[in-house]
């Protein structure tokens, strides 16, 4: 038997219903904020992520599904959406569109070769937004407000929004130098990943899962002390908007994100439930990326966005015991007795469906009892039994399954009964 690849999952029909509900709600929420959907390819040139996400990140170093196509091009299954959306923005010259900023969202599969665990897959579905073309603390606040709105609209309560500013490119450079100086004398005590990060990406040491209790991490220099005036003011303005919008947040100066393109506002939405015992607590992550467009040979526009996986949203819903209220909404199951009635039902079904009635019948030659059971299993709202007598008299009993009540109507009136 050939099994499903590790870290992937089949989403079976009962589960798919939840996905459809979630996705429908997300599309509606996006309309409230005036974001429009963009769909980019599942694969891109490897260079896009190497440059955009950053050569020294775990994503690029260890997690990408990269292969050569038959034309000898290096191709990568997208590990995230931002670089691809920015590529598309540049390629389609969206900076020239009359509506600015350009507010986009996406929803689709992403691929990372990661260790499988609850909430972590090798193929997962990211829902993300990107607002490109405005460098304005109010748009940062809008994006943060959206994150909270989305999660709260599903009824989730145990949430913690963690924010930080990692400053502009100059502040970050200075901070990185300070970190190298701080960690250099003790780096031998750190894991091999951190040792190799010291000169390529020292900020990531702060985020190390292995050595997070090391004294040098606890007393490492804080980014706040390295923010220049401009970065400080920008961050203060973002926080002021959050306060005005009554959005609770905590500041964490050790919050650094795993991708290289971030500047200024960086954030994560975490599960905040003392009873939760899963290893993964981050539901959603995002931030501002002021240098990314230029890094990808685009105009000097800036952007901000976030992404979360539907898988982690479902995990959070399950943790809080939230039922999405998925309904099986078959309107009618037709039970038939005899060949003539069965033939009639085939045509009747066709007519009902063309009139917007969700209906089905038996195809397994079940006895009446079996057909009724099938109607039950399908949670049909109504059933009718059609046999020779019903055909002859043009009369049927429409039975409401939940109450057990039934109503006699003319067979020829059945479409009207449902409309
Ligand atoms: P990220 O933090 O790498 O950021 O991923 C964002 C979210 O994607 C995570 O918080 C999590 O919900 C989900 N995710 C990531 N990896 C996995 C996985 N292996 N299995 C399941 N879910 C996963 C980004 O990707 C940025 N592009 C976000 C962004 C958009 N920043 C600005 N704009």
Coordinates of C-alpha atoms and ligand atoms in Angstrom, one line a residue:
X1 CA 0.0 0.0 0.0
X2 CA 1.3 3.5 -0.8
X3 CA 0.8 5.9 2.1
X4 CA 0.3 9.6 2.1
X5 CA 3.6 11.6 2.4
X6 CA 4.7 12.4 5.9
X7 CA 3.5 15.8 7.1
X8 CA 0.6 16.0 4.7
X9 CA -3.1 15.1 5.3
X10 CA -6.2 14.2 3.4
X11 CA -9.0 16.5 4.3
X12 CA -12.0 14.2 4.2
X13 CA -15.5 15.4 3.5
X14 CA -16.6 15.9 7.1
X15 CA -13.6 18.0 7.7
X16 CA -13.8 19.8 4.4
X17 CA -17.1 21.2 5.5
X18 CA -15.4 23.1 8.3
X19 CA -12.8 24.4 5.8
X20 CA -15.5 25.7 3.5
X21 CA -17.2 27.4 6.3
X22 CA -14.0 29.0 7.5
X23 CA -12.9 30.1 4.1
X24 CA -16.4 31.6 3.3
X25 CA -16.2 33.6 6.5
X26 CA -12.7 34.8 5.7
X27 CA -13.8 36.0 2.2
X28 CA -16.6 37.9 3.8
X29 CA -14.2 39.5 6.4
X30 CA -11.9 40.6 3.7
X31 CA -14.7 42.6 2.0
X32 CA -15.1 44.5 5.3
X33 CA -11.5 45.6 5.1
X34 CA -11.5 46.1 1.3
X35 CA -8.8 43.5 0.6
X36 CA -9.0 41.6 -2.7
X37 CA -7.9 38.1 -3.5
X38 CA -4.8 37.3 -5.4
X39 CA -3.7 33.8 -6.6
X40 CA -0.1 33.2 -7.5
X41 CA 1.6 30.0 -8.6
X42 CA 2.3 27.1 -6.2
X43 CA 5.9 27.1 -7.5
X44 CA 8.3 30.0 -8.1
X45 CA 12.0 30.4 -9.0
X46 CA 14.1 29.4 -6.1
X47 CA 15.9 32.8 -6.2
X48 CA 12.7 34.5 -5.2
X49 CA 12.7 32.9 -1.8
X50 CA 16.5 32.8 -1.4
X51 CA 16.6 36.5 -1.9
X52 CA 13.2 37.5 -0.5
X53 CA 12.9 35.3 2.6
X54 CA 16.7 35.4 3.2
X55 CA 19.5 32.9 2.5
X56 CA 20.3 32.4 6.2
X57 CA 16.8 31.6 7.4
X58 CA 15.8 28.1 8.4
X59 CA 13.1 28.2 5.7
X60 CA 15.6 28.7 2.9
X61 CA 18.4 26.7 4.5
X62 CA 16.5 23.6 5.6
X63 CA 12.9 23.6 4.7
X64 CA 12.3 24.3 1.0
X65 CA 11.1 21.7 -1.5
X66 CA 13.5 22.6 -4.3
X67 CA 14.0 20.7 -7.6
X68 CA 15.2 21.2 -11.1
X69 CA 12.5 21.2 -13.8
X70 CA 13.1 19.6 -17.2
X71 CA 14.5 22.9 -18.4
X72 CA 17.2 22.8 -15.7
X73 CA 15.6 25.7 -13.8
X74 CA 15.7 25.7 -10.0
X75 CA 12.1 25.7 -8.8
X76 CA 10.7 25.8 -5.3
X77 CA 7.3 24.9 -4.0
X78 CA 6.4 28.2 -2.2
X79 CA 7.1 28.0 1.6
X80 CA 5.2 31.3 2.2
X81 CA 3.2 33.9 0.4
X82 CA 4.7 37.3 0.9
X83 CA 7.7 37.0 -1.5
X84 CA 5.4 35.7 -4.2
X85 CA 2.8 38.4 -3.7
X86 CA 5.5 41.1 -3.8
X87 CA 6.9 39.5 -7.0
X88 CA 3.5 39.7 -8.6
X89 CA 3.1 43.3 -7.4
X90 CA 6.4 44.3 -9.0
X91 CA 5.8 42.3 -12.2
X92 CA 2.3 43.6 -12.7
X93 CA 3.4 47.2 -11.8
X94 CA 0.7 47.5 -9.2
X95 CA 2.4 50.6 -7.8
X96 CA 0.8 52.4 -10.8
X97 CA -2.8 51.4 -9.9
X98 CA -5.0 54.2 -8.9
X99 CA -6.2 52.5 -5.7
X100 CA -3.3 52.7 -3.2
X101 CA -2.3 51.0 -1.0
X102 CA -2.8 47.8 -2.8
X103 CA -4.6 45.5 -0.3
X104 CA -4.4 41.8 -1.2
X105 CA -5.1 38.5 0.4
X106 CA -4.4 34.9 -0.5
X107 CA -5.3 31.4 0.6
X108 CA -3.5 28.4 -0.5
X109 CA -1.0 25.5 0.1
X110 CA 2.5 26.2 1.2
X111 CA 5.3 23.7 1.7
X112 CA 8.0 23.4 4.3
X113 CA 10.1 20.4 5.1
X114 CA 9.6 20.5 8.9
X115 CA 9.3 18.0 11.6
X116 CA 5.7 16.9 11.8
X117 CA 3.8 17.6 15.0
X118 CA 0.4 18.8 16.0
X119 CA -0.2 22.1 14.1
X120 CA 2.9 21.6 11.9
X121 CA 2.7 20.1 8.5
X122 CA 4.8 19.8 5.4
X123 CA 1.9 21.0 3.3
X124 CA -0.3 23.5 5.0
X125 CA -2.8 26.2 3.9
X126 CA -1.9 29.7 4.6
X127 CA -4.4 32.5 4.6
X128 CA -2.5 35.8 4.4
X129 CA -2.9 39.5 3.6
X130 CA -0.5 42.0 2.3
X131 CA -1.0 45.8 2.2
X132 CA 1.5 47.3 -0.1
X133 CA 2.3 51.0 -0.9
X134 CA 1.6 52.8 2.4
X135 CA 4.1 53.4 5.2
X136 CA 1.6 54.6 7.8
X137 CA 1.2 53.4 11.3
X138 CA -2.6 53.4 10.7
X139 CA -2.3 50.6 8.1
X140 CA -0.1 48.6 10.6
X141 CA -2.9 49.0 13.1
X142 CA -5.5 48.0 10.5
X143 CA -3.6 44.8 9.8
X144 CA -3.4 44.0 13.5
X145 CA -7.0 44.8 14.0
X146 CA -7.9 42.4 11.2
X147 CA -5.9 39.6 12.8
X148 CA -7.8 40.0 16.0
X149 CA -11.2 40.4 14.3
X150 CA -10.6 37.2 12.3
X151 CA -9.8 35.1 15.3
X152 CA -12.4 36.6 17.5
X153 CA -15.1 36.2 14.9
X154 CA -14.7 32.5 15.2
X155 CA -15.4 32.8 18.9
X156 CA -11.8 32.3 20.1
X157 CA -10.9 34.0 23.4
X158 CA -7.6 32.7 24.7
X159 CA -5.5 34.9 22.5
X160 CA -2.4 37.0 23.1
X161 CA -1.1 39.5 20.6
X162 CA 2.6 39.9 21.0
X163 CA 4.2 42.9 19.2
X164 CA 7.7 44.3 18.8
X165 CA 9.5 46.7 16.6
X166 CA 12.7 45.5 15.0
X167 CA 13.4 49.0 13.7
X168 CA 14.5 50.1 10.3
X169 CA 17.4 48.7 8.4
X170 CA 19.9 51.0 10.1
X171 CA 18.7 50.2 13.6
X172 CA 18.7 46.5 12.8
X173 CA 22.2 46.6 11.6
X174 CA 23.4 48.3 14.7
X175 CA 21.5 45.9 16.9
X176 CA 22.9 42.9 15.0
X177 CA 26.4 44.1 15.7
X178 CA 25.6 44.4 19.4
X179 CA 24.3 40.9 19.4
X180 CA 27.4 39.5 17.8
X181 CA 29.5 41.2 20.3
X182 CA 27.3 39.9 23.2
X183 CA 27.1 36.3 22.0
X184 CA 30.6 35.8 20.6
X185 CA 32.3 34.9 23.9
X186 CA 29.7 32.3 24.9
X187 CA 28.6 31.0 21.5
X188 CA 30.4 27.7 22.2
X189 CA 27.7 26.9 24.8
X190 CA 25.0 27.2 22.2
X191 CA 23.5 24.6 19.7
X192 CA 25.1 24.2 16.4
X193 CA 22.3 26.1 14.7
X194 CA 23.0 29.2 16.8
X195 CA 26.7 28.9 16.2
X196 CA 26.2 29.1 12.5
X197 CA 23.6 31.9 13.0
X198 CA 26.0 34.1 14.9
X199 CA 27.4 35.9 11.9
X200 CA 24.6 35.3 9.4
X201 CA 21.5 36.0 11.5
X202 CA 22.3 36.8 15.1
X203 CA 18.7 37.9 15.9
X204 CA 17.5 34.4 15.4
X205 CA 19.6 33.2 18.4
X206 CA 17.0 35.0 20.6
X207 CA 14.4 32.7 19.2
X208 CA 16.3 29.5 19.8
X209 CA 14.1 26.7 21.1
X210 CA 17.1 24.7 22.4
X211 CA 18.9 27.4 24.4
X212 CA 16.0 29.7 25.3
X213 CA 16.9 29.5 29.0
X214 CA 20.6 30.4 28.5
X215 CA 21.6 33.4 30.6
X216 CA 23.1 35.1 27.6
X217 CA 19.7 35.1 25.9
X218 CA 17.9 36.4 29.0
X219 CA 20.3 39.3 29.3
X220 CA 21.0 40.0 25.6
X221 CA 20.8 43.6 24.4
X222 CA 17.3 44.7 23.7
X223 CA 16.2 46.0 20.3
X224 CA 14.4 48.9 22.0
X225 CA 17.7 50.3 23.0
X226 CA 18.9 50.4 19.4
X227 CA 15.9 51.8 17.7
X228 CA 16.6 55.2 16.1
X229 CA 14.2 58.1 16.7
X230 CA 12.2 57.4 13.5
X231 CA 11.7 53.8 14.4
X232 CA 10.7 54.7 18.0
X233 CA 8.1 57.2 16.8
X234 CA 6.7 54.8 14.2
X235 CA 6.3 52.1 16.9
X236 CA 4.8 54.5 19.4
X237 CA 2.2 55.6 16.8
X238 CA 1.2 52.0 16.0
X239 CA 0.8 51.3 19.7
X240 CA -1.3 54.5 20.1
X241 CA -3.7 53.3 17.4
X242 CA -3.9 49.9 19.1
X243 CA -4.8 51.6 22.4
X244 CA -7.4 53.7 20.7
X245 CA -8.9 50.6 19.1
X246 CA -8.9 48.8 22.4
X247 CA -6.8 46.0 21.1
X248 CA -4.9 44.4 23.9
X249 CA -1.3 43.5 23.2
X250 CA 1.9 42.7 25.0
X251 CA 5.3 43.9 24.0
X252 CA 8.2 41.4 23.7
X253 CA 11.5 42.7 22.7
X254 CA 12.7 39.2 22.0
X255 CA 10.1 38.6 19.4
X256 CA 12.1 38.2 16.2
X257 CA 10.5 36.6 13.2
X258 CA 11.9 33.7 11.2
X259 CA 12.0 35.4 7.9
X260 CA 14.6 38.1 7.0
X261 CA 12.4 40.8 5.4
X262 CA 10.9 42.3 8.5
X263 CA 11.4 45.9 9.6
X264 CA 9.6 48.0 12.2
X265 CA 6.3 46.3 13.4
X266 CA 6.6 42.5 13.9
X267 CA 3.9 40.5 15.6
X268 CA 2.5 37.1 16.5
X269 CA -0.8 35.9 17.7
X270 CA -0.4 33.2 20.3
X271 CA -2.6 30.8 22.2
X272 CA -2.9 32.0 25.7
X273 CA -4.5 29.2 27.7
X274 CA -2.9 27.8 30.8
X275 CA -4.6 24.4 30.1
X276 CA -3.1 24.1 26.6
X277 CA -0.3 21.6 26.5
X278 CA 0.7 21.6 22.9
X279 CA 4.2 22.5 21.8
X280 CA 2.9 25.0 19.1
X281 CA 1.5 28.2 20.5
X282 CA 1.9 30.6 17.6
X283 CA -1.3 30.9 15.5
X284 CA -0.4 33.7 13.2
X285 CA 2.6 35.8 12.3
X286 CA 3.4 38.9 10.4
X287 CA 5.0 42.3 10.2
X288 CA 6.2 45.2 8.1
X289 CA 8.7 44.7 5.3
X290 CA 10.2 48.0 4.2
X291 CA 13.1 46.8 2.1
X292 CA 11.6 43.8 0.5
X293 CA 10.3 45.4 -2.7
X294 CA 13.7 47.0 -3.5
X295 CA 15.5 43.8 -2.6
X296 CA 13.4 42.1 -5.3
X297 CA 14.3 44.9 -7.8
X298 CA 11.0 46.7 -7.3
X299 CA 10.0 50.2 -6.5
X300 CA 10.7 51.7 -3.1
X301 CA 7.3 50.9 -1.8
X302 CA 6.8 49.2 1.6
X303 CA 4.3 46.7 2.9
X304 CA 2.9 44.9 5.9
X305 CA 1.0 41.7 6.2
X306 CA 0.4 38.5 8.1
X307 CA -0.4 34.9 7.5
X308 CA -1.8 32.0 9.5
X309 CA -2.6 28.4 8.5
X310 CA -6.1 27.2 8.5
X311 CA -4.7 24.1 10.2
X312 CA -3.6 26.1 13.2
X313 CA -6.9 28.0 13.3
X314 CA -8.7 24.6 13.4
X315 CA -6.3 23.5 16.2
X316 CA -7.2 26.6 18.2
X317 CA -10.9 26.0 17.7
X318 CA -10.6 22.4 18.8
X319 CA -8.6 23.5 21.9
X320 CA -11.4 25.9 22.9
X321 CA -14.1 23.3 22.1
X322 CA -15.7 25.6 19.5
X323 CA -18.1 23.9 17.2
X324 CA -18.4 25.6 13.9
X325 CA -22.0 24.5 13.5
X326 CA -21.4 22.6 10.3
X327 CA -24.8 21.4 9.0
X328 CA -25.6 18.6 6.7
X329 CA -28.3 20.2 4.8
X330 CA -29.9 17.7 2.4
X331 CA -33.5 18.9 1.9
X332 CA -35.0 15.7 0.8
X333 CA -34.4 12.0 0.5
X334 CA -36.7 10.1 -1.8
X335 CA -37.5 6.6 -0.8
X336 CA -38.8 4.5 -3.6
X337 CA -40.8 1.2 -3.8
X338 CA -40.7 -0.6 -7.1
X339 CA -39.1 -0.1 -10.5
X340 CA -41.6 2.4 -11.8
X341 CA -41.3 4.7 -8.8
X342 CA -37.5 4.4 -8.9
X343 CA -37.5 5.6 -12.6
X344 CA -39.8 8.4 -11.7
X345 CA -37.5 9.4 -8.8
X346 CA -34.6 9.8 -11.2
X347 CA -36.5 12.4 -13.2
X348 CA -38.0 14.0 -10.1
X349 CA -34.6 14.4 -8.6
X350 CA -33.3 16.1 -11.7
X351 CA -36.2 18.5 -11.6
X352 CA -35.8 19.2 -7.9
X353 CA -32.1 19.9 -8.2
X354 CA -32.6 22.3 -11.1
X355 CA -35.0 24.1 -8.8
X356 CA -32.5 24.5 -6.0
X357 CA -33.6 21.6 -3.8
X358 CA -30.8 19.5 -2.3
X359 CA -32.0 16.0 -2.8
X360 CA -30.9 12.4 -3.2
X361 CA -32.2 8.9 -3.5
X362 CA -31.0 5.3 -3.0
X363 CA -28.8 3.7 -5.7
X364 CA -28.0 0.5 -3.8
X365 CA -31.4 -1.3 -4.1
X366 CA -32.0 -1.0 -0.4
X367 CA -35.2 -2.1 1.2
X368 CA -37.5 0.6 2.5
X369 CA -36.0 0.3 6.0
X370 CA -32.5 0.6 4.6
X371 CA -33.5 3.6 2.6
X372 CA -35.0 5.3 5.7
X373 CA -31.8 4.6 7.5
X374 CA -29.8 6.2 4.7
X375 CA -32.0 9.3 4.9
X376 CA -31.2 9.4 8.6
X377 CA -27.5 9.1 8.1
X378 CA -27.6 11.9 5.6
X379 CA -29.6 14.0 8.0
X380 CA -32.2 14.8 5.4
X381 CA -34.7 17.4 6.6
X382 CA -37.6 15.6 4.8
X383 CA -38.3 12.3 3.2
X384 CA -41.0 11.1 0.9
X385 CA -41.9 7.5 0.0
X386 CA -43.0 7.0 -3.6
X387 CA -44.5 3.7 -4.7
X388 CA -47.1 2.6 -7.3
X389 CA -49.9 3.9 -5.2
X390 CA -48.4 7.4 -4.8
X391 CA -47.9 7.5 -8.6
X392 CA -51.4 6.5 -9.3
X393 CA -53.0 8.9 -6.8
X394 CA -50.6 11.8 -7.4
X395 CA -50.3 12.1 -3.6
X396 CA -47.4 11.8 -1.3
X397 CA -46.6 12.2 2.4
X398 CA -43.7 14.6 3.0
X399 CA -42.3 13.7 6.4
X400 CA -40.3 16.2 8.5
X401 CA -37.7 14.0 10.0
X402 CA -36.9 15.9 13.2
X403 CA -40.5 16.3 14.3
X404 CA -41.9 13.2 12.7
X405 CA -44.8 15.2 11.4
X406 CA -46.0 14.6 7.8
X407 CA -48.1 16.5 5.3
X408 CA -49.9 15.1 2.4
X409 CA -49.4 17.0 -0.9
X410 CA -49.9 16.4 -4.6
X411 CA -46.8 14.7 -6.1
X412 CA -46.8 17.2 -8.9
X413 CA -46.5 20.0 -6.2
X414 CA -43.4 18.8 -4.6
X415 CA -41.1 21.3 -6.2
X416 CA -43.3 24.1 -4.9
X417 CA -43.3 22.6 -1.4
X418 CA -39.6 23.4 -1.2
X419 CA -39.7 26.8 -2.9
Ligands
LIG1 P1 5.5 32.6 9.2 O1 5.5 33.0 10.6 O2 6.6 31.8 8.7 O3 5.2 33.9 8.4 O4 4.1 31.7 9.0 C1 2.9 32.3 9.3 C2 2.0 31.3 9.8 O5 1.9 30.2 8.9 C3 2.3 30.6 11.2 O6 2.0 31.5 12.2 C4 1.4 29.4 11.1 O7 0.1 29.7 11.4 C5 1.5 29.0 9.6 N1 2.6 28.0 9.4 C6 3.9 28.2 9.2 N2 4.5 27.0 9.0 C7 3.6 26.0 9.2 C8 3.6 24.6 9.2 N3 4.7 23.9 8.9 N4 2.4 23.9 9.4 C9 1.3 24.6 9.7 N5 1.2 26.0 9.7 C10 2.3 26.7 9.5 C11 5.0 33.9 7.0 O8 4.9 33.0 6.3 C12 4.9 35.3 6.5 N6 4.8 35.3 5.0 C13 3.8 36.1 7.1 C14 3.6 37.5 6.6 C15 2.8 37.9 5.7 N7 4.4 38.5 6.9 C16 4.1 39.5 6.3 N8 3.1 39.2 5.5

